[in-house]
Structures are given as C-alpha cells and as structure tokens.
PDB file of C-alpha atoms and ligand atoms in Angstrom:
ATOM      1  CA  MET A  58      29.057  55.586 -48.318  1.00 97.00           C
ATOM      2  CA  VAL A  59      27.899  59.172 -48.612  1.00 98.00           C
ATOM      3  CA  ALA A  60      26.609  61.497 -45.894  1.00 98.00           C
ATOM      4  CA  ALA A  61      25.031  64.917 -46.264  1.00 98.00           C
ATOM      5  CA  ALA A  62      25.647  68.165 -44.397  1.00 98.00           C
ATOM      6  CA  ILE A  63      22.468  70.190 -44.956  1.00 98.00           C
ATOM      7  CA  ILE A  64      22.714  73.637 -43.405  1.00 97.00           C
ATOM      8  CA  VAL A  65      19.826  76.084 -43.326  1.00 96.00           C
ATOM      9  CA  ASP A  66      19.973  79.384 -41.403  1.00 94.00           C
ATOM     10  CA  GLY A  67      23.104  78.362 -39.515  1.00 94.00           C
ATOM     11  CA  ARG A  68      21.751  74.998 -38.377  1.00 97.00           C
ATOM     12  CA  LEU A  69      22.805  71.521 -39.457  1.00 98.00           C
ATOM     13  CA  LEU A  70      20.295  68.718 -39.970  1.00 98.00           C
ATOM     14  CA  LEU A  71      21.015  65.581 -37.914  1.00 98.00           C
ATOM     15  CA  ALA A  72      19.069  62.322 -38.044  1.00 98.00           C
ATOM     16  CA  GLN A  73      18.710  59.764 -35.260  1.00 98.00           C
ATOM     17  CA  ARG A  74      19.489  56.169 -36.264  1.00 98.00           C
ATOM     18  CA  THR A  75      17.142  53.282 -35.560  1.00 98.00           C
ATOM     19  CA  ARG A  76      19.568  50.469 -36.444  1.00 97.00           C
ATOM     20  CA  PRO A  77      21.701  48.463 -35.890  1.00 97.00           C
ATOM     21  CA  PRO A  78      21.120  48.192 -32.133  1.00 98.00           C
ATOM     22  CA  GLU A  79      24.605  49.472 -31.302  1.00 97.00           C
ATOM     23  CA  LEU A  80      23.964  52.668 -33.307  1.00 97.00           C
ATOM     24  CA  ALA A  81      20.259  53.124 -32.518  1.00 98.00           C
ATOM     25  CA  GLY A  82      19.628  56.420 -30.733  1.00 98.00           C
ATOM     26  CA  LEU A  83      22.829  58.028 -32.010  1.00 98.00           C
ATOM     27  CA  TRP A  84      22.752  60.957 -34.434  1.00 98.00           C
ATOM     28  CA  GLU A  85      24.296  61.096 -37.894  1.00 98.00           C
ATOM     29  CA  LEU A  86      24.580  63.064 -41.080  1.00 98.00           C
ATOM     30  CA  PRO A  87      21.917  61.326 -43.184  1.00 98.00           C
ATOM     31  CA  GLY A  88      23.075  59.308 -46.168  1.00 98.00           C
ATOM     32  CA  GLY A  89      23.746  55.766 -47.289  1.00 97.00           C
ATOM     33  CA  LYS A  90      25.317  53.511 -49.821  1.00 96.00           C
ATOM     34  CA  ALA A  91      26.135  54.693 -53.346  1.00 96.00           C
ATOM     35  CA  GLU A  92      24.929  52.142 -55.875  1.00 96.00           C
ATOM     36  CA  ALA A  93      27.040  50.932 -58.792  1.00 94.00           C
ATOM     37  CA  GLY A  94      27.369  53.654 -61.411  1.00 95.00           C
ATOM     38  CA  GLU A  95      26.039  56.406 -59.177  1.00 96.00           C
ATOM     39  CA  THR A  96      28.025  59.574 -58.563  1.00 96.00           C
ATOM     40  CA  ALA A  97      28.157  60.820 -54.985  1.00 95.00           C
ATOM     41  CA  GLU A  98      25.661  63.547 -55.874  1.00 96.00           C
ATOM     42  CA  ASP A  99      23.279  61.005 -57.464  1.00 97.00           C
ATOM     43  CA  ALA A 100      23.503  58.828 -54.366  1.00 97.00           C
ATOM     44  CA  LEU A 101      22.885  61.753 -52.020  1.00 98.00           C
ATOM     45  CA  ARG A 102      19.902  62.946 -54.037  1.00 98.00           C
ATOM     46  CA  ARG A 103      18.375  59.442 -54.031  1.00 98.00           C
ATOM     47  CA  GLU A 104      19.096  58.666 -50.378  1.00 98.00           C
ATOM     48  CA  LEU A 105      17.771  61.994 -49.115  1.00 98.00           C
ATOM     49  CA  ARG A 106      14.652  61.691 -51.250  1.00 98.00           C
ATOM     50  CA  GLU A 107      14.052  58.190 -49.807  1.00 98.00           C
ATOM     51  CA  GLU A 108      14.982  58.941 -46.196  1.00 98.00           C
ATOM     52  CA  LEU A 109      13.815  62.527 -45.744  1.00 98.00           C
ATOM     53  CA  GLY A 110      11.495  63.329 -48.659  1.00 98.00           C
ATOM     54  CA  ILE A 111      13.605  66.289 -49.779  1.00 98.00           C
ATOM     55  CA  GLU A 112      15.373  67.358 -52.965  1.00 98.00           C
ATOM     56  CA  VAL A 113      19.018  68.453 -52.672  1.00 98.00           C
ATOM     57  CA  SER A 114      21.756  69.561 -55.020  1.00 96.00           C
ATOM     58  CA  GLY A 115      25.465  70.208 -54.942  1.00 85.00           C
ATOM     59  CA  GLY A 116      28.048  68.186 -53.201  1.00 83.00           C
ATOM     60  CA  ASP A 117      31.315  69.811 -52.108  1.00 94.00           C
ATOM     61  CA  ARG A 118      33.374  67.581 -49.824  1.00 97.00           C
ATOM     62  CA  ILE A 119      33.503  68.320 -46.099  1.00 97.00           C
ATOM     63  CA  GLY A 120      36.046  66.774 -43.738  1.00 97.00           C
ATOM     64  CA  ASP A 121      38.198  63.706 -44.172  1.00 97.00           C
ATOM     65  CA  ASP A 122      37.337  60.266 -45.498  1.00 97.00           C
ATOM     66  CA  VAL A 123      36.353  57.815 -42.765  1.00 98.00           C
ATOM     67  CA  PRO A 124      37.428  54.224 -43.451  1.00 97.00           C
ATOM     68  CA  LEU A 125      34.755  51.746 -42.338  1.00 95.00           C
ATOM     69  CA  PRO A 126      35.658  48.336 -40.887  1.00 93.00           C
ATOM     70  CA  ASP A 127      34.185  46.543 -43.921  1.00 94.00           C
ATOM     71  CA  GLY A 128      36.605  48.306 -46.280  1.00 95.00           C
ATOM     72  CA  ARG A 129      34.164  50.956 -47.522  1.00 94.00           C
ATOM     73  CA  VAL A 130      34.818  54.653 -47.120  1.00 97.00           C
ATOM     74  CA  LEU A 131      32.402  57.209 -45.680  1.00 97.00           C
ATOM     75  CA  ARG A 132      32.517  60.723 -47.203  1.00 98.00           C
ATOM     76  CA  ALA A 133      30.608  63.825 -46.175  1.00 98.00           C
ATOM     77  CA  TYR A 134      29.340  66.407 -48.654  1.00 98.00           C
ATOM     78  CA  ARG A 135      27.793  69.819 -48.219  1.00 97.00           C
ATOM     79  CA  VAL A 136      24.470  69.854 -50.086  1.00 97.00           C
ATOM     80  CA  GLU A 137      21.806  72.509 -50.536  1.00 97.00           C
ATOM     81  CA  LEU A 138      18.173  71.933 -49.671  1.00 98.00           C
ATOM     82  CA  VAL A 139      16.299  72.615 -52.917  1.00 98.00           C
ATOM     83  CA  SER A 140      12.756  71.710 -51.919  1.00 98.00           C
ATOM     84  CA  GLY A 141      10.694  69.973 -49.289  1.00 98.00           C
ATOM     85  CA  THR A 142      10.730  69.842 -45.507  1.00 98.00           C
ATOM     86  CA  PRO A 143      12.706  66.928 -44.044  1.00 98.00           C
ATOM     87  CA  VAL A 144      10.581  64.159 -42.508  1.00 98.00           C
ATOM     88  CA  ALA A 145      12.042  61.185 -40.592  1.00 98.00           C
ATOM     89  CA  LEU A 146      10.901  58.465 -43.023  1.00 98.00           C
ATOM     90  CA  ASP A 147      13.751  56.119 -42.057  1.00 97.00           C
ATOM     91  CA  HIS A 148      15.055  57.643 -38.821  1.00 98.00           C
ATOM     92  CA  ALA A 149      13.716  57.894 -35.279  1.00 98.00           C
ATOM     93  CA  ASP A 150      13.863  61.700 -35.244  1.00 98.00           C
ATOM     94  CA  LEU A 151      15.430  64.775 -36.842  1.00 98.00           C
ATOM     95  CA  ARG A 152      17.049  67.852 -35.293  1.00 98.00           C
ATOM     96  CA  TRP A 153      18.521  71.110 -36.568  1.00 98.00           C
ATOM     97  CA  VAL A 154      21.567  71.972 -34.446  1.00 98.00           C
ATOM     98  CA  ASP A 155      23.810  75.013 -34.163  1.00 96.00           C
ATOM     99  CA  GLY A 156      27.566  74.801 -33.583  1.00 95.00           C
ATOM    100  CA  ARG A 157      27.240  74.555 -29.805  1.00 94.00           C
ATOM    101  CA  GLU A 158      24.552  71.855 -29.900  1.00 96.00           C
ATOM    102  CA  LEU A 159      26.613  69.898 -32.422  1.00 97.00           C
ATOM    103  CA  GLY A 160      29.300  69.529 -29.768  1.00 94.00           C
ATOM    104  CA  GLU A 161      26.839  68.219 -27.190  1.00 96.00           C
ATOM    105  CA  ILE A 162      24.756  65.715 -29.136  1.00 98.00           C
ATOM    106  CA  ASP A 163      25.620  61.985 -29.236  1.00 98.00           C
ATOM    107  CA  LEU A 164      26.920  61.459 -32.762  1.00 98.00           C
ATOM    108  CA  VAL A 165      27.778  58.078 -34.248  1.00 98.00           C
ATOM    109  CA  GLY A 166      31.517  57.558 -33.814  1.00 97.00           C
ATOM    110  CA  ASN A 167      32.266  57.743 -37.541  1.00 97.00           C
ATOM    111  CA  ASP A 168      30.810  61.254 -37.830  1.00 98.00           C
ATOM    112  CA  ARG A 169      32.584  62.788 -34.816  1.00 98.00           C
ATOM    113  CA  GLY A 170      35.764  63.711 -36.690  1.00 97.00           C
ATOM    114  CA  TRP A 171      33.767  66.019 -38.956  1.00 98.00           C
ATOM    115  CA  VAL A 172      32.626  68.285 -36.114  1.00 97.00           C
ATOM    116  CA  PRO A 173      35.393  70.921 -36.464  1.00 96.00           C
ATOM    117  CA  ASP A 174      34.801  71.204 -40.228  1.00 96.00           C
ATOM    118  CA  LEU A 175      31.040  71.336 -39.752  1.00 97.00           C
ATOM    119  CA  ARG A 176      31.416  74.069 -37.132  1.00 96.00           C
ATOM    120  CA  LEU A 177      33.365  76.199 -39.604  1.00 94.00           C
ATOM    121  CA  HIS A 178      30.475  75.893 -42.051  1.00 93.00           C
ATOM    122  CA  LEU A 179      27.902  76.668 -39.360  1.00 93.00           C
ATOM    123  CA  ASN A 180      29.700  79.713 -38.043  1.00 82.00           C
ATOM    124  CA  GLY A 181      30.691  81.031 -41.430  1.00 60.00           C
ATOM    125  CA  TRP A 182      27.204  80.819 -42.819  1.00 48.00           C
TER     126      TRP A 182
HETATM  127  N1  523 B 477      27.308  55.430 -41.353  1.00 77.31           N
HETATM  128  C1  523 B 477      27.924  56.278 -40.437  1.00 77.31           C
HETATM  129  N2  523 B 477      27.632  57.595 -40.492  1.00 77.31           N
HETATM  130  C2  523 B 477      26.746  58.107 -41.407  1.00 77.31           C
HETATM  131  C3  523 B 477      26.100  57.217 -42.335  1.00 77.31           C
HETATM  132  C4  523 B 477      25.127  57.740 -43.352  1.00 77.31           C
HETATM  133  C5  523 B 477      26.419  55.875 -42.273  1.00 77.31           C
HETATM  134  O1  523 B 477      28.738  55.851 -39.593  1.00 77.31           O
HETATM  135  N3  523 B 477      26.532  59.436 -41.402  1.00 77.31           N
HETATM  136  C6  523 B 477      27.648  53.992 -41.289  1.00 77.31           C
HETATM  137  C7  523 B 477      26.677  53.230 -40.446  1.00 77.31           C
HETATM  138  C8  523 B 477      26.707  51.870 -41.047  1.00 77.31           C
HETATM  139  C9  523 B 477      27.030  52.087 -42.505  1.00 77.31           C
HETATM  140  O2  523 B 477      27.594  53.396 -42.575  1.00 77.31           O
HETATM  141  O3  523 B 477      27.784  51.139 -40.468  1.00 77.31           O
HETATM  142  C10 523 B 477      25.809  51.927 -43.410  1.00 77.31           C
HETATM  143  O4  523 B 477      24.912  52.976 -43.158  1.00 77.31           O
HETATM  144  P1  523 B 477      23.362  52.868 -43.445  1.00 77.31           P
HETATM  145  O5  523 B 477      22.828  51.648 -42.785  1.00 77.31           O
HETATM  146  O6  523 B 477      22.771  54.164 -43.097  1.00 77.31           O
HETATM  147  O7  523 B 477      23.348  52.743 -45.032  1.00 77.31           O
HETATM  148  P2  523 B 477      22.557  51.800 -46.024  1.00 77.31           P
HETATM  149  O8  523 B 477      21.344  51.257 -45.358  1.00 77.31           O
HETATM  150  O9  523 B 477      22.370  52.551 -47.307  1.00 77.31           O
HETATM  151  O10 523 B 477      23.649  50.712 -46.323  1.00 77.31           O
HETATM  152  P3  523 B 477      23.824  49.234 -45.783  1.00 77.31           P
HETATM  153  O11 523 B 477      23.231  49.207 -44.398  1.00 77.31           O
HETATM  154  O12 523 B 477      25.306  49.039 -45.793  1.00 77.31           O
HETATM  155  O13 523 B 477      23.092  48.415 -46.782  1.00 77.31           O
END
C-alpha cells in the first residue's frame, strides 16, 4: 500500500475517507494498493490520477513502514504535484493543512505515526 505526501506552499493535502464505516470521516494521505508489477511511483501516479485527478512525480520515502493487519505494508512517499487541482473523486472531502492543523485533525490510526516526519517537511519547506 502506498500513500502520498503532497505539499504545496507549506501545506499538506489530506483526504477524508468514505469507507469502510470504521474509517469513514477520518483523514488520510491519499493512496492505495500497488498492483502486480507496479513500482511505488507507478502506483502513486495511477492512484492519484484516479482519486484526485492530478499528475504527480517523484517518490522519496517519508516515515516508517506501517504493517497492516492483513500482512501488507503501508509506505508513505513525498511526491510533487505536476499538474491539475485535486478534486475529491473518491473521498468525502479534501483539505490542505499546515503543521499545526496536522496535529489537530482526526487522522486514520495508520497515518498518525508519520506526523513528526510530515511536520519536518512542512516546516522546512
Ligand atoms: N490505508 C491507511 N492509510 C492510508 C491509505 C491510503 C490506506 O490506513 N493513507 C489503509 C486503509 C485500508 C487499506 O489501507 O485498510 C486499503 O486502503 P484503500 O481502501 O484506500 O485502498 P484500495 O481501495 O486501493 O485497496 P483495497 O481496499 O485493499 O482494495
């Protein structure tokens, strides 16, 4: 599983989940499942095109791997917004947050461990 940290002008893009019910309403770094044969960057480019209608590039790791209960691993990557304006095609809503807001928003549990790393990127930008 891959998740994207998209930072523009010192703000991080968060997306609000619609499913499953236990995660609906919580905020996440957008992303999804890498398909067989896809690199992480391929998967991020495809998922973000499908979910947000944007083109991204890059893919340096951010934060630690998060093991999921089903045996998969969730990894976050810093990507650059190349073109487009994000639209919530598969999420309930989108928000751009600064470092302070990132600490106050209700993130999905799996993404919470990345907050200190994300803050470094937000403040150092
Ligand atoms: N997470 C998660 N954080 C996060 C993402 C992108 C995903 O905790 N930033 C978890 C949530 C789900 C699982 O990863 O337990 C699958 O995410 P989902 O539903 O966004 O990805 P899909 O739809 O590509 O994959 P499947 O639902 O597994 O088919």
